[in-house]
Each structure stands twice: as C-alpha cells, then as structure tokens.
Rosetta silent file (secondary structure, phi, psi, omega in degrees, C-alpha in Angstrom):
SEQUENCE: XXXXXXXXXXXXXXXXXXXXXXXXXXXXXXXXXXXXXXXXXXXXXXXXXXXXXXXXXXXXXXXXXXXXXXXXXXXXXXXXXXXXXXXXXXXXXXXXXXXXXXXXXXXXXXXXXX
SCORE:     score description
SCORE:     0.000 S_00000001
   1 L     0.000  130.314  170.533  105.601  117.033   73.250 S_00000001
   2 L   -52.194  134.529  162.412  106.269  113.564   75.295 S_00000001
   3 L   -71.055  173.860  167.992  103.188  112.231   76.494 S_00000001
   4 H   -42.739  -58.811  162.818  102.964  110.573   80.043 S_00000001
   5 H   -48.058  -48.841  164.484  103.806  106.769   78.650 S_00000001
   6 H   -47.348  -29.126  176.348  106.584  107.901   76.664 S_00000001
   7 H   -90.859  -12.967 -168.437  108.845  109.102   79.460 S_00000001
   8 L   -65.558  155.855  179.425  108.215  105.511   81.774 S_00000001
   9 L   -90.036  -28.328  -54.097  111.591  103.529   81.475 S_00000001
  10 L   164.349   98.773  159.877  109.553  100.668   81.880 S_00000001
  11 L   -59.758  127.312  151.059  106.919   98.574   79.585 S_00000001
  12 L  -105.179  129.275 -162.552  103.311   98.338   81.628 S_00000001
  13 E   -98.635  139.482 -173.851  101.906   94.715   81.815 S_00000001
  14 L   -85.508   74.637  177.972   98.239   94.817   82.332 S_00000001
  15 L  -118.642  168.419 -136.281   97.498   91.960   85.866 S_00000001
  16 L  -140.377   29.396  173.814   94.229   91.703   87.834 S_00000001
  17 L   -96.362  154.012 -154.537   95.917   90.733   91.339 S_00000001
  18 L   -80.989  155.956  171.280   94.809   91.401   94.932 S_00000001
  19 E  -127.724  130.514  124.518   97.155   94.174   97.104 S_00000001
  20 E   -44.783  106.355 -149.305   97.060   94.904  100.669 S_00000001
  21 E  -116.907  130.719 -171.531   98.219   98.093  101.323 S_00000001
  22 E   -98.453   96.811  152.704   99.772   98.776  104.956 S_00000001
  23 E   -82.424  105.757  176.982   98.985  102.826  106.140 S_00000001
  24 L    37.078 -119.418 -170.583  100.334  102.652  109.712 S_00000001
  25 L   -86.939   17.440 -136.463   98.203  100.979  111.474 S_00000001
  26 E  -106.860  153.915  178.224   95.350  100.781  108.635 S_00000001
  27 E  -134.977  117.898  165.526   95.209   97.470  106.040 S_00000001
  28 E  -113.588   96.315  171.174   93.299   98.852  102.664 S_00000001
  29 E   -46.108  154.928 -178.729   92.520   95.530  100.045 S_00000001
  30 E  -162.609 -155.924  175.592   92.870   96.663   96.300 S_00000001
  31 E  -172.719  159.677 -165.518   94.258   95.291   92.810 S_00000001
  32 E   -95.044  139.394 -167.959   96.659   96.019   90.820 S_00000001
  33 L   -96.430  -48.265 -165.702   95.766   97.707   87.508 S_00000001
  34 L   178.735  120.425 -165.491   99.299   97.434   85.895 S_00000001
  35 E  -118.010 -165.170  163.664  102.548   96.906   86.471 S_00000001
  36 E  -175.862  168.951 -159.932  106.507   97.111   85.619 S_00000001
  37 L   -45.135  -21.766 -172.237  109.921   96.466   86.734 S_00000001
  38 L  -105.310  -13.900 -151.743  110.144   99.936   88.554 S_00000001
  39 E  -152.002  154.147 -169.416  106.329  100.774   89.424 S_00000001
  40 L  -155.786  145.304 -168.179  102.556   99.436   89.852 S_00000001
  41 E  -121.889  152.583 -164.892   99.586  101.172   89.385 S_00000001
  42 E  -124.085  169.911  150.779   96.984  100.115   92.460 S_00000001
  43 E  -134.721  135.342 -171.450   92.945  101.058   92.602 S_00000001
  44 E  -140.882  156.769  178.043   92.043  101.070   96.196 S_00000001
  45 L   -84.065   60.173  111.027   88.699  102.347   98.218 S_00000001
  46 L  -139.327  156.648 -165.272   91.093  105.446  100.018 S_00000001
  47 L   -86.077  119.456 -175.917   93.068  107.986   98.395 S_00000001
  48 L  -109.182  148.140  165.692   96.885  107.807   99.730 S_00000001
  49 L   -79.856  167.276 -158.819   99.063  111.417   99.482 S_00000001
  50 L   -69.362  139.579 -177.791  101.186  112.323   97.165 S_00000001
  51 L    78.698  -14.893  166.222  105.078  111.231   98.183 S_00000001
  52 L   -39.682  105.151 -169.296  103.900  108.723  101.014 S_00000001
  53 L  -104.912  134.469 -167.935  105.984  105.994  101.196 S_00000001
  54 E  -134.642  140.976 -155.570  103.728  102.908  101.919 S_00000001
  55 E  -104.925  142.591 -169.364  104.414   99.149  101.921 S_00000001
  56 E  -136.004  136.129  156.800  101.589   96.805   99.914 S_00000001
  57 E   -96.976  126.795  162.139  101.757   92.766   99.732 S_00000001
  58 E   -98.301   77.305 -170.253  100.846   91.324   96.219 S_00000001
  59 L   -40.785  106.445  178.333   99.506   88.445   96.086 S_00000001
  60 L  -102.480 -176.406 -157.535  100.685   86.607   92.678 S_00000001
  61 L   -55.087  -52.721 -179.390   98.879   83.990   90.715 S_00000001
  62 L   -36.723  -32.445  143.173  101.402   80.994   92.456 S_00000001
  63 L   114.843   21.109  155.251   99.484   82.311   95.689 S_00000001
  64 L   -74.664  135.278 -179.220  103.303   83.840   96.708 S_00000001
  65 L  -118.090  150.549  175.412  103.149   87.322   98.500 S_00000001
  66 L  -130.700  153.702  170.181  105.972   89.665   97.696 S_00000001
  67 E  -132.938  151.890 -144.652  106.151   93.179   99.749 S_00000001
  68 L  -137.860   92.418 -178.572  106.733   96.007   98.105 S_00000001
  69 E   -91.778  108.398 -170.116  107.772   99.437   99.886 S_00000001
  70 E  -113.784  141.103 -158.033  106.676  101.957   97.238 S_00000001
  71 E   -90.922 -172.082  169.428  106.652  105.958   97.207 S_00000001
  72 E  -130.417  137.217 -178.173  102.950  107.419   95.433 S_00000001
  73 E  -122.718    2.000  155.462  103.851  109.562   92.571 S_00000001
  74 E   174.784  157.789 -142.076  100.384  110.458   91.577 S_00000001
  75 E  -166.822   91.547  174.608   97.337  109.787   93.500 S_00000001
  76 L   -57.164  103.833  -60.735   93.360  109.715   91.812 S_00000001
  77 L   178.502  -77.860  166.401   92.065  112.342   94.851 S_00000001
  78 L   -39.690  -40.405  160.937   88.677  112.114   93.075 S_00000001
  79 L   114.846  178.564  166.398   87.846  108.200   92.952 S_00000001
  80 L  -114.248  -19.292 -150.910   87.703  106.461   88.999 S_00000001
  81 L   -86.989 -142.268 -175.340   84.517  104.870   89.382 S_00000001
  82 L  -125.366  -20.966 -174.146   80.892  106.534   88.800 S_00000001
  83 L   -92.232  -29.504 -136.345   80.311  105.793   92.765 S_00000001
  84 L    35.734   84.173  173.147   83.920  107.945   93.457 S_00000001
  85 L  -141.629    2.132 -157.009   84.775  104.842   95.882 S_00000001
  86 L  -123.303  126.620  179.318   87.581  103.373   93.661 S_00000001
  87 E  -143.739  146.769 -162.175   90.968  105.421   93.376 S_00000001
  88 E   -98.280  113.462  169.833   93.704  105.012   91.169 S_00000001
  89 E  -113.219  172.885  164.410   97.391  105.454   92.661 S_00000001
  90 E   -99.842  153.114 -112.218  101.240  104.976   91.462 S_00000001
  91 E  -176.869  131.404  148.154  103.993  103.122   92.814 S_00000001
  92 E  -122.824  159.843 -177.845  107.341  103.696   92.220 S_00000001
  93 E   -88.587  141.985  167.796  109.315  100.941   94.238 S_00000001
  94 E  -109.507  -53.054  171.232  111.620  102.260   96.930 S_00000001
  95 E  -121.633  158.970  160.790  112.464   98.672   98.459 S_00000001
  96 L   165.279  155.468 -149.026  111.626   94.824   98.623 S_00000001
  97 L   -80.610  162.240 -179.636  114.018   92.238   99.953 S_00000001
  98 H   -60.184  -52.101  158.767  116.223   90.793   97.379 S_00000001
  99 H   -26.396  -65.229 -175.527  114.219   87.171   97.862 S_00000001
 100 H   -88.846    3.147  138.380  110.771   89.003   96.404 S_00000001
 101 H   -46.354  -71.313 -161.780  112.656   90.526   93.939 S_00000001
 102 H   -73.751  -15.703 -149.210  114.068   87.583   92.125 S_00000001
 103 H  -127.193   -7.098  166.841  110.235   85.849   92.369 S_00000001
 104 H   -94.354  -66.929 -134.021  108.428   89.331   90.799 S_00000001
 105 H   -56.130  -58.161 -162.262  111.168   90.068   88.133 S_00000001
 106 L   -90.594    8.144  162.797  110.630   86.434   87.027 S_00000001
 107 L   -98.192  -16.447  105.590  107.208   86.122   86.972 S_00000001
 108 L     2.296  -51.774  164.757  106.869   89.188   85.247 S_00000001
 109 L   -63.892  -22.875 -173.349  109.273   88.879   82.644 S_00000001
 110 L   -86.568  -69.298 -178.930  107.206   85.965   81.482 S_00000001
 111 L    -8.569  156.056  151.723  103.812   88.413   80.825 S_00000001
 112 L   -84.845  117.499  158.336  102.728   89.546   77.665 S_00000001
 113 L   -67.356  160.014  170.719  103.171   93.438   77.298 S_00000001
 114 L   -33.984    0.000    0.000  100.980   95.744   76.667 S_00000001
C-alpha cells in the first residue's frame, strides 16, 4: 500500500521561514515546516478548516514576500506541540501572481531536498 509521501508529485524541501496567514479579517504569524512546487506545510497557533481557501505571505530569506492563495487539505485539529498551541496545516496552491511565482520556483529549485 502507498504511503502518504509516495503519492505527492512533488519533492518536500525542509525551510524555517515566517508566514502570515490572512483569515478574513484575522492575520495569524506561523512558519513554514516544508515546502514544494505545488504545496507548503505551515504550523500556526489556530487550526484553519479543512477546504478553506486562505491567502499567506512568505517571507523568504532575500527578505522578498511572495503571496500565496492556498486551499487546506489536511488540518492538525489537535495542536503538535505538548502545550496543543502549535498546529500543523497543508497547502495546496490555488493561485499567486505570475511575478511571485518566477521568485519562489527559483529560489526553491536551488534547496537541497529532503
């Protein structure tokens, strides 16, 4: 049986960068756990639902923000931490302007994989 890793299309590169995640009116700071050409996994202090589509700015190391409008495809409910204050969601990308495209693909492509 495929495991979970095995079906992504998609290598995930392991970065430590901050995200801002826009809920309506609501701004929740995070970090990105891991990402890849289609999807980013975030840990954030609130829990977002499942299918939400919610736009996050990533701040990368060059100190360039790219926005990201991304659906949540699974969504730690429970927290990660030992506190439950930490929660892990998924990203799949839905949009981002062609500009912050071309500046995550190619900083990205440069990582080390996993």
């Amino acid at each position: 049986m495929e495991n979970f890793s095995e079906k992504r299309r998609h290598t995930r590169i392991e970065v430590e960068w901050p995200v801002i995640v826009s809920k309506g009116d609501d701004f929740i700071e995070g970090k990105t756990k891991d990402i890849a050409f289609d999807g980013i996994s975030i840990f954030c202090e609130e829990p977002l639902p499942l299918d939400e589509i919610i736009s996050i700015s990533i701040e990368l190391p060059d100190q360039q923000s790219v926005v990201i409008s991304g659906r949540v495809v699974w969504s730690n409910v429970y927290g990660i931490d030992d506190q439950n204050t930490t929660y892990g969601i998924g990203l799949c990308f839905v949009k981002i302007s062609d500009e912050d495209r071309s500046s995550f693909l190619d900083l990205i492509s440069d990582l080390p994989e996993e």
